[in-house]
Short mmCIF file of C-alpha atoms in Angstrom, two decimals:
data_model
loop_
_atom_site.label_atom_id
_atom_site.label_comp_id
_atom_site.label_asym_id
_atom_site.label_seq_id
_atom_site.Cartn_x
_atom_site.Cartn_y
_atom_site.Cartn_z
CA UNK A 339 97.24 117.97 89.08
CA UNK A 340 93.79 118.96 87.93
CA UNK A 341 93.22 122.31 89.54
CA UNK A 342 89.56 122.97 91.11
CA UNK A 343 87.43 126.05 90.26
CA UNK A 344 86.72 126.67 93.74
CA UNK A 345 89.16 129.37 95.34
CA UNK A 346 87.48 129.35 98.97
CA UNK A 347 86.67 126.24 101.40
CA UNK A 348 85.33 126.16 104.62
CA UNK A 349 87.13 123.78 106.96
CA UNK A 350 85.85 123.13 110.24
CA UNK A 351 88.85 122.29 113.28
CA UNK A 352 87.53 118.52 113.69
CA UNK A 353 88.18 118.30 109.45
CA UNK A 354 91.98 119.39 109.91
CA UNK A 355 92.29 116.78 112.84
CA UNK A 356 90.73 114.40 110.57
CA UNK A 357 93.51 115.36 107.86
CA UNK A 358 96.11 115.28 110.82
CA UNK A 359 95.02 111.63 111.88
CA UNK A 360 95.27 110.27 108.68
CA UNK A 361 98.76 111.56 107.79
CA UNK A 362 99.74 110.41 111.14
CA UNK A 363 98.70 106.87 110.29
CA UNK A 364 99.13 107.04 106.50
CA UNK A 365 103.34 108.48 107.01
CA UNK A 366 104.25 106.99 110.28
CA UNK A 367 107.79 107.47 109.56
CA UNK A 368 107.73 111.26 109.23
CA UNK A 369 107.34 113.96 111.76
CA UNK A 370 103.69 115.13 111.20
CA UNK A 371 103.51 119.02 111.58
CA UNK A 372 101.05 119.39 114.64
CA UNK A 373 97.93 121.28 114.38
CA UNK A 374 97.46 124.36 116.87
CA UNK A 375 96.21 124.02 120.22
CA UNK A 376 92.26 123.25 120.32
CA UNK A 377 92.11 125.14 124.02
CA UNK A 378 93.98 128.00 125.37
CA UNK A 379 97.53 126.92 126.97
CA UNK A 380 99.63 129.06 129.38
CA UNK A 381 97.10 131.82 129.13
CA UNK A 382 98.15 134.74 130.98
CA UNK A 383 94.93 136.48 131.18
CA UNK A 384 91.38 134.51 131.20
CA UNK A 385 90.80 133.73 127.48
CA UNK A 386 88.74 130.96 126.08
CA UNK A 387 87.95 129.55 122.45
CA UNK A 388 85.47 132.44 121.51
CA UNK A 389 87.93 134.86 122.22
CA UNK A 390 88.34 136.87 118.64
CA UNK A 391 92.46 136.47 119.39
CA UNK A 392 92.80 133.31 120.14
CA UNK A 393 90.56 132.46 117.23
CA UNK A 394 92.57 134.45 114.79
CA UNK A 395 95.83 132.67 116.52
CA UNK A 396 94.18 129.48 116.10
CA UNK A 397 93.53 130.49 112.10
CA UNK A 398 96.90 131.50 111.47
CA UNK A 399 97.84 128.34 112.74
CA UNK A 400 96.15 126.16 110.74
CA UNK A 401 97.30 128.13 107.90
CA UNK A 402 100.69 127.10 109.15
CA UNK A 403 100.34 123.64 109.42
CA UNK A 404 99.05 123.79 105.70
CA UNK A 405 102.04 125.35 104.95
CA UNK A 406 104.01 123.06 106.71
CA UNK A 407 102.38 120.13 104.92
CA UNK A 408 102.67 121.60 101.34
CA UNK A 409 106.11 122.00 101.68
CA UNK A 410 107.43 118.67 103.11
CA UNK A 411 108.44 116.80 99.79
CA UNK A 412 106.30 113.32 100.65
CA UNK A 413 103.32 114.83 102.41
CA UNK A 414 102.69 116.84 99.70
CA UNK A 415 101.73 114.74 96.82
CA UNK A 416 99.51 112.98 98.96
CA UNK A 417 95.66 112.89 97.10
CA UNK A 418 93.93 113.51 100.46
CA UNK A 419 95.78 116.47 100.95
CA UNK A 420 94.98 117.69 97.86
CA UNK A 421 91.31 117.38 98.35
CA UNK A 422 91.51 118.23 101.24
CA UNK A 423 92.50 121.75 99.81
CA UNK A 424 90.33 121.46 97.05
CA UNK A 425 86.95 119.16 96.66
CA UNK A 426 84.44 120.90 98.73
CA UNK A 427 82.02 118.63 99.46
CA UNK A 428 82.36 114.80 99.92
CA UNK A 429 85.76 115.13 101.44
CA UNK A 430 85.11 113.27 104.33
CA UNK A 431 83.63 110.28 102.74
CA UNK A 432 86.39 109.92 99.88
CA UNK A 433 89.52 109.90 103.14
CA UNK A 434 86.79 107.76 105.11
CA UNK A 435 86.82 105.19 102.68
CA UNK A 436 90.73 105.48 102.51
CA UNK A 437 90.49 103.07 105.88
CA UNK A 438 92.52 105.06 107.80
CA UNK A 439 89.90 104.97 110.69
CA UNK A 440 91.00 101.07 110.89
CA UNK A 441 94.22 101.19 111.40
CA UNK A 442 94.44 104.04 113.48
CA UNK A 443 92.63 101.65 115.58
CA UNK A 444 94.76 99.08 115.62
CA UNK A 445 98.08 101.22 116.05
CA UNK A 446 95.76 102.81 119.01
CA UNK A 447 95.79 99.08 120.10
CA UNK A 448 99.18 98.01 119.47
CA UNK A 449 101.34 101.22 120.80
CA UNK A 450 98.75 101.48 124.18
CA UNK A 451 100.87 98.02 125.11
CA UNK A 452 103.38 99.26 126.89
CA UNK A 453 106.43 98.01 124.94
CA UNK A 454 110.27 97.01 126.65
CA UNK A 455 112.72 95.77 123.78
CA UNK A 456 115.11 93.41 124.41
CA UNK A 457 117.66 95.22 122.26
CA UNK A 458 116.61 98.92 121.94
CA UNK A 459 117.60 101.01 118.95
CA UNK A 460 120.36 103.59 120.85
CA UNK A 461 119.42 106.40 117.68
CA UNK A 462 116.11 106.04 118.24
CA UNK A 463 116.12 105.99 122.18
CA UNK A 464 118.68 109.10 121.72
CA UNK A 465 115.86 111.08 119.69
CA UNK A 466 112.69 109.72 122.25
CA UNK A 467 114.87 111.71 124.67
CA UNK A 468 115.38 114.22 123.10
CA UNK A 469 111.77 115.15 122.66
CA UNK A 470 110.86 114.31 125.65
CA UNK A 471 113.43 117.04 127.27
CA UNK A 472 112.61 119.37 124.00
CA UNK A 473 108.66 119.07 125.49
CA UNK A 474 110.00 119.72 129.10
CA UNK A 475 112.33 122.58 128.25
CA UNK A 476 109.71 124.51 125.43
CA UNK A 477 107.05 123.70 128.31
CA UNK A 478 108.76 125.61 131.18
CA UNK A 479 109.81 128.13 129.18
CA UNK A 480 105.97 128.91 127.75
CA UNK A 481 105.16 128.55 131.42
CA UNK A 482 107.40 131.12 132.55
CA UNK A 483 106.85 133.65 129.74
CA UNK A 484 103.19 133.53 130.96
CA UNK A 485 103.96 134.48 134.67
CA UNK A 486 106.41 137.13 133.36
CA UNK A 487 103.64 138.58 131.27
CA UNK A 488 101.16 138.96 133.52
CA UNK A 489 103.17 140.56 136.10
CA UNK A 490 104.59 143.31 133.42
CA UNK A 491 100.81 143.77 131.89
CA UNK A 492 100.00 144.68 135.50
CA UNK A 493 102.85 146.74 136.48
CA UNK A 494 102.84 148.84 133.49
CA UNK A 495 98.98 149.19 133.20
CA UNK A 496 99.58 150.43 137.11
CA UNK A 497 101.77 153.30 135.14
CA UNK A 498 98.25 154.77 134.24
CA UNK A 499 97.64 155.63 138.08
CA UNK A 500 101.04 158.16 137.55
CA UNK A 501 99.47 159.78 134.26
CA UNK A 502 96.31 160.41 136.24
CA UNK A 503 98.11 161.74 139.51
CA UNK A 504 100.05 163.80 136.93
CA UNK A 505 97.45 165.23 135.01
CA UNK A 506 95.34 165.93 138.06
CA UNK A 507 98.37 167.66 140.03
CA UNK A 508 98.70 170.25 136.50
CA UNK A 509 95.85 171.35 136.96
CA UNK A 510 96.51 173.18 140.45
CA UNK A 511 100.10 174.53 139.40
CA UNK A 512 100.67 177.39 137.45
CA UNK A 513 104.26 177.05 136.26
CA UNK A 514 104.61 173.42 137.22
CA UNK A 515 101.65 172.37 135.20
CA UNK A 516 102.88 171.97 131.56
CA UNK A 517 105.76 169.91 132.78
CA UNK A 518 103.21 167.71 135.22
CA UNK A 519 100.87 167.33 132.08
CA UNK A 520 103.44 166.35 129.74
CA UNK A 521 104.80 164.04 132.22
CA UNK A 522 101.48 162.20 132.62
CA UNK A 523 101.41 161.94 128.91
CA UNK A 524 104.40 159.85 128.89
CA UNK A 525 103.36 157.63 132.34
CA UNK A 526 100.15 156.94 130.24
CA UNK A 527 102.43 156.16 126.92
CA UNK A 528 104.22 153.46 129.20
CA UNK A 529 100.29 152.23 130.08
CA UNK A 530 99.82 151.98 126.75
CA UNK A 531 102.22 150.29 124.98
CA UNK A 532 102.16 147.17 126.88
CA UNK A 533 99.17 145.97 124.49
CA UNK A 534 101.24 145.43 121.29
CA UNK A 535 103.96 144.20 123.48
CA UNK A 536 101.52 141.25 125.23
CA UNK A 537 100.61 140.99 121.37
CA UNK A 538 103.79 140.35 119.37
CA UNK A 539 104.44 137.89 122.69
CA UNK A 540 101.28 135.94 121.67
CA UNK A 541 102.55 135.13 118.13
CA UNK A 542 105.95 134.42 119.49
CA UNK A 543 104.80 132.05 122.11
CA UNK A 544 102.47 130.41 119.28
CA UNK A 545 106.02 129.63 117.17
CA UNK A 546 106.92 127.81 120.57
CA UNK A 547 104.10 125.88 120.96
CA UNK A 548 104.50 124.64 117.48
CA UNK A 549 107.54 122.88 118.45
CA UNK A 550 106.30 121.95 121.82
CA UNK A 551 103.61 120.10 119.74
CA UNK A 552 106.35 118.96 117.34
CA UNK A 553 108.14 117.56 120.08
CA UNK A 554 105.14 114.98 120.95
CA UNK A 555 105.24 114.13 117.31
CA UNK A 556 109.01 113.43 117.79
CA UNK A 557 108.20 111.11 119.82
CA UNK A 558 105.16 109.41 118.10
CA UNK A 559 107.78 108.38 115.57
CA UNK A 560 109.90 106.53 117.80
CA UNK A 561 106.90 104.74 119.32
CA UNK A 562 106.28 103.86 115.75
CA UNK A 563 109.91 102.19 115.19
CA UNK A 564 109.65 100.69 118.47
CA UNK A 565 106.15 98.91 117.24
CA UNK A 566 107.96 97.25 114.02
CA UNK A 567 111.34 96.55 116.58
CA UNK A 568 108.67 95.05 118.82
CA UNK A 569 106.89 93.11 116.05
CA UNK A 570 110.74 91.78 115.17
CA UNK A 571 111.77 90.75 118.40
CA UNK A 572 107.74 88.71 118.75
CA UNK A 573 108.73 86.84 115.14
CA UNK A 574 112.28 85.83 116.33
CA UNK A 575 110.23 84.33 119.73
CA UNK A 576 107.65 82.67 117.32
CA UNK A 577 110.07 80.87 115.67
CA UNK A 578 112.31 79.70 119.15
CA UNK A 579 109.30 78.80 120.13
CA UNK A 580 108.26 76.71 117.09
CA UNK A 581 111.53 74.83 116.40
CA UNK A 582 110.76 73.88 120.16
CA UNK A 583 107.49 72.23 119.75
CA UNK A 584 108.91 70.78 117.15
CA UNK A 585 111.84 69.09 118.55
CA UNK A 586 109.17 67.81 121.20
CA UNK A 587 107.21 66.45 118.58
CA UNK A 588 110.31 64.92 116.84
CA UNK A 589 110.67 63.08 119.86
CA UNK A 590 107.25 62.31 120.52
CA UNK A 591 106.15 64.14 123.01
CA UNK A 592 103.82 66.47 121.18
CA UNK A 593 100.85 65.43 122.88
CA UNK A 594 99.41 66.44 126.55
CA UNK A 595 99.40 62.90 127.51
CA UNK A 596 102.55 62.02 126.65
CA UNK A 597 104.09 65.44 128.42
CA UNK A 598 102.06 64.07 131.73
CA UNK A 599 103.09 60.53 131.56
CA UNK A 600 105.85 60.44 129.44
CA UNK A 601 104.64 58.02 126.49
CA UNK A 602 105.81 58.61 123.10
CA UNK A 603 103.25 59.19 120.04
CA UNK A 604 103.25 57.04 117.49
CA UNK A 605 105.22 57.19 114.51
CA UNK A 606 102.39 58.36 112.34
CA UNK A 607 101.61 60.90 114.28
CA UNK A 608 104.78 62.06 115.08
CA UNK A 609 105.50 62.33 111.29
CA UNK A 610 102.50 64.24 110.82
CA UNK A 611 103.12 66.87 113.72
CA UNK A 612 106.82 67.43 112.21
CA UNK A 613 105.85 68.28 108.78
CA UNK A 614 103.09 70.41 109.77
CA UNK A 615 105.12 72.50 112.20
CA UNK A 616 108.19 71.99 109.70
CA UNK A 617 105.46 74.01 107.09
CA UNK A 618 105.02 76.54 110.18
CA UNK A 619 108.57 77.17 110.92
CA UNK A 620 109.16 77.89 107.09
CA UNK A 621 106.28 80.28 107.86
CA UNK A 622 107.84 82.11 110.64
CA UNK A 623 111.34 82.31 109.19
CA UNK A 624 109.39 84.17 106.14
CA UNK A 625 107.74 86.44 109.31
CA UNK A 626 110.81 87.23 110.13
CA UNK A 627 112.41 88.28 107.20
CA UNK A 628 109.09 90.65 106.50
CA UNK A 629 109.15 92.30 109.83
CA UNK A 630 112.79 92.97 108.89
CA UNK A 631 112.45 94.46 105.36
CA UNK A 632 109.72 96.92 106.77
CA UNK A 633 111.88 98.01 110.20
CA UNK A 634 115.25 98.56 107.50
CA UNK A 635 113.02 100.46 105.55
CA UNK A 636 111.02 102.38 108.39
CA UNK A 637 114.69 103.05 109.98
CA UNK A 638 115.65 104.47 106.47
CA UNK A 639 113.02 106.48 105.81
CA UNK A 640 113.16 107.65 109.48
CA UNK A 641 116.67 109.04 108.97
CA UNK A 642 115.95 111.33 106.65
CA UNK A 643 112.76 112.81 108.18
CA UNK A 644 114.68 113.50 111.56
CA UNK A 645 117.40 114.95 109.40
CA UNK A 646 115.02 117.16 107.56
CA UNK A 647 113.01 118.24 111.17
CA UNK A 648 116.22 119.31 112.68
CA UNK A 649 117.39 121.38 110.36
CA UNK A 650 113.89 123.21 110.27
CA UNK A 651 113.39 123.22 113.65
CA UNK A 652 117.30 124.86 114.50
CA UNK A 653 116.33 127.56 112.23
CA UNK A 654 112.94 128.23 113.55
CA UNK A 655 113.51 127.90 116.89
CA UNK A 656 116.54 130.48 116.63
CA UNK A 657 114.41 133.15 114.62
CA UNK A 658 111.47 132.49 117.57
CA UNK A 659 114.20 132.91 120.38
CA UNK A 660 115.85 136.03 118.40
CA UNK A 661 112.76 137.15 117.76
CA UNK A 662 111.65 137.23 121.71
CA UNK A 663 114.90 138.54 122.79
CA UNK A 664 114.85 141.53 120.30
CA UNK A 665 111.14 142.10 121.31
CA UNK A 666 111.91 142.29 124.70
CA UNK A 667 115.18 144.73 124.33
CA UNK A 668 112.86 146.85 122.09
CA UNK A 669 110.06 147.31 124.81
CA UNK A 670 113.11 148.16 127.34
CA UNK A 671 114.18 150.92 125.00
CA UNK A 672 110.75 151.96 124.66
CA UNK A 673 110.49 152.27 128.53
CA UNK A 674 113.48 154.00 129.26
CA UNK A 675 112.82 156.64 126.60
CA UNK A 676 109.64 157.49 128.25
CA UNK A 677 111.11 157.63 131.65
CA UNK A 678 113.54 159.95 130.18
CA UNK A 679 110.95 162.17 128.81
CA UNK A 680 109.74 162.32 131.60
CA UNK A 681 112.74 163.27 133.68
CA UNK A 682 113.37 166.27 131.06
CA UNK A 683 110.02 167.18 131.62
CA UNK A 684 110.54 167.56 135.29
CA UNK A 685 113.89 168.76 134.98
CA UNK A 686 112.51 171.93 132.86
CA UNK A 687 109.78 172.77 134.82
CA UNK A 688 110.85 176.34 136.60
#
């Protein structure tokens, strides 16, 4: 790999959903590593895409997904990548030209059809459940999280009205006082540390929307197997269909007027129909055996993607989950210290 002299590049959002597209349509079998979320979602508190936060958030997300990228073993030999991360200006031409626009296009096309096999894969329906309920589940849970937040970030901020009642009440008590004042310290402690709380929540909640997204990707992939099953099932009905007409035409009754009045075609022309359609059906049977070489080989390759996303995702979703458990027990300690400083506080007062 030829290594570029430049060791900074500016990359606007719409360039990493360019980057995103085109993996999606140049890998189809793998589970593309989403990008962050463009808008706010489950905000607690009014926040918008200019917030400085969210647009750090947003950053370190990115930086994620080009992590995630560099270290799948397919994704990350791809050349477009690697400009992507390295050739500064002109990018956007050079992965134009790749024709990716095109056949995003025409998968746009082919997958908005709404698609019912006649035989559907029962590994691949299993997994297009699967995301679907992994979306529902990660969705209520993000949802929930948000409601919790807000009420605590209100309830504890309201802990600053007790440090100011305390502080104010010291001030008229002469041997009451220091206990009052001290006491007020720790209500406005409790205040306080709700901030880095709501904060380490954010990044947690941003590890969960990573798979939320993931879990739409999930699901991208089985619409992509069900495209090629689709495209399977439509060559197996081309042919049927062709060795029809061509028993009609064997017979001859090719033609319209024949059909409508039951004549027969002359020889010639009967001859001529069968070996063009014979040419056809040789055609089709060729179809067939192409649309079945690339769904074996999508199915394959498939296999060991979901493989590989599963064991990532069990692992990160347990460290997110640990992670927001221990978080929460640590603010609860946190808490219940202060209320016990400040029940020795008023305990000692004379």
């Amino acid at each position: 790999m030829v290594q570029s002299k430049i060791s900074t590049i500016w990359r606007r959002y719409t360039e990493f959903e360019q980057i995103h597209d085109y993996l999606q349509v140049t890998y189809p079998h793998v589970v593309i590593p989403p990008l962050p979320e463009k808008r706010v979602l489950y905000a607690w508190r009014k926040s918008d895409t200019t917030d400085p936060e969210f647009v750090e958030r947003r950053r370190a997300g990115l930086e994620n997904f080009l992590l995630r990228v560099a270290s799948h073993p397919r994704l990350c030999f791809d050349d477009q990548f690697i400009n992507f991360l390295q050739q500064e200006h002109g990018w956007r031409e050079t992965i134009t030209d790749s024709g990716y626009l095109l056949q995003a296009e025409n998968k746009l096309k082919s997958l908005s059809v709404s698609i019912r096999l006649k035989k559907p894969d029962a590994e691949i329906e299993g997994v297009k459940t699967y995301g679907k309920q992994l979306e529902t589940n990660l969705g209520n849970f993000l949802y929930t999280r948000s409601k919790i937040i807000e009420k605590n970030y209100a309830l504890c901020k309201l802990h600053a009205n007790y440090g100011k009642l305390f502080s104010e009440w010291s001030v008229i008590e002469k041997e009451m006082g220091d206990g009052l004042q001290k006491a007020g310290h720790y209500f406005d402690s409790i205040a306080d540390s709700i901030e880095s709380v709501a904060e380490d929540e954010e990044q947690l909640a941003d590890q969960l929307k990573e798979y939320l997204f993931y879990a739409a990707a999930l699901q991208q992939l089985c619409a992509n197997h069900e495209a090629l099953q689709r495209a399977l099932e439509n060559a197996h009905d081309a042919l049927n269909n062709r060795i029809a007409e061509r028993n009609r035409a064997a017979a001859g009754k090719s033609g319209l007027m024949s059909r409508l009045f039951g004549t027969t075609d002359p020889d010639i022309v009967r001859d001529q129909s069968t070996r063009a359609l014979d040419a056809k059906i040789l055609a089709d049977r060729d179809n067939i055996e192409k649309a079945k070489r690339d769904l074996e080989d999508f199915t394959r390759k498939t296999s060991v993607e979901i493989e590989y996303f599963q064991k990532q995702k069990d692992k990160d979703l347990h460290e997110s989950l640990v992670g927001f458990i221990t978080l929460q027990v640590k603010a609860a300690k946190k808490n219940l210290q202060a209320w016990t400083q400040i029940k020795e506080c008023l305990q000692n007062m004379p």
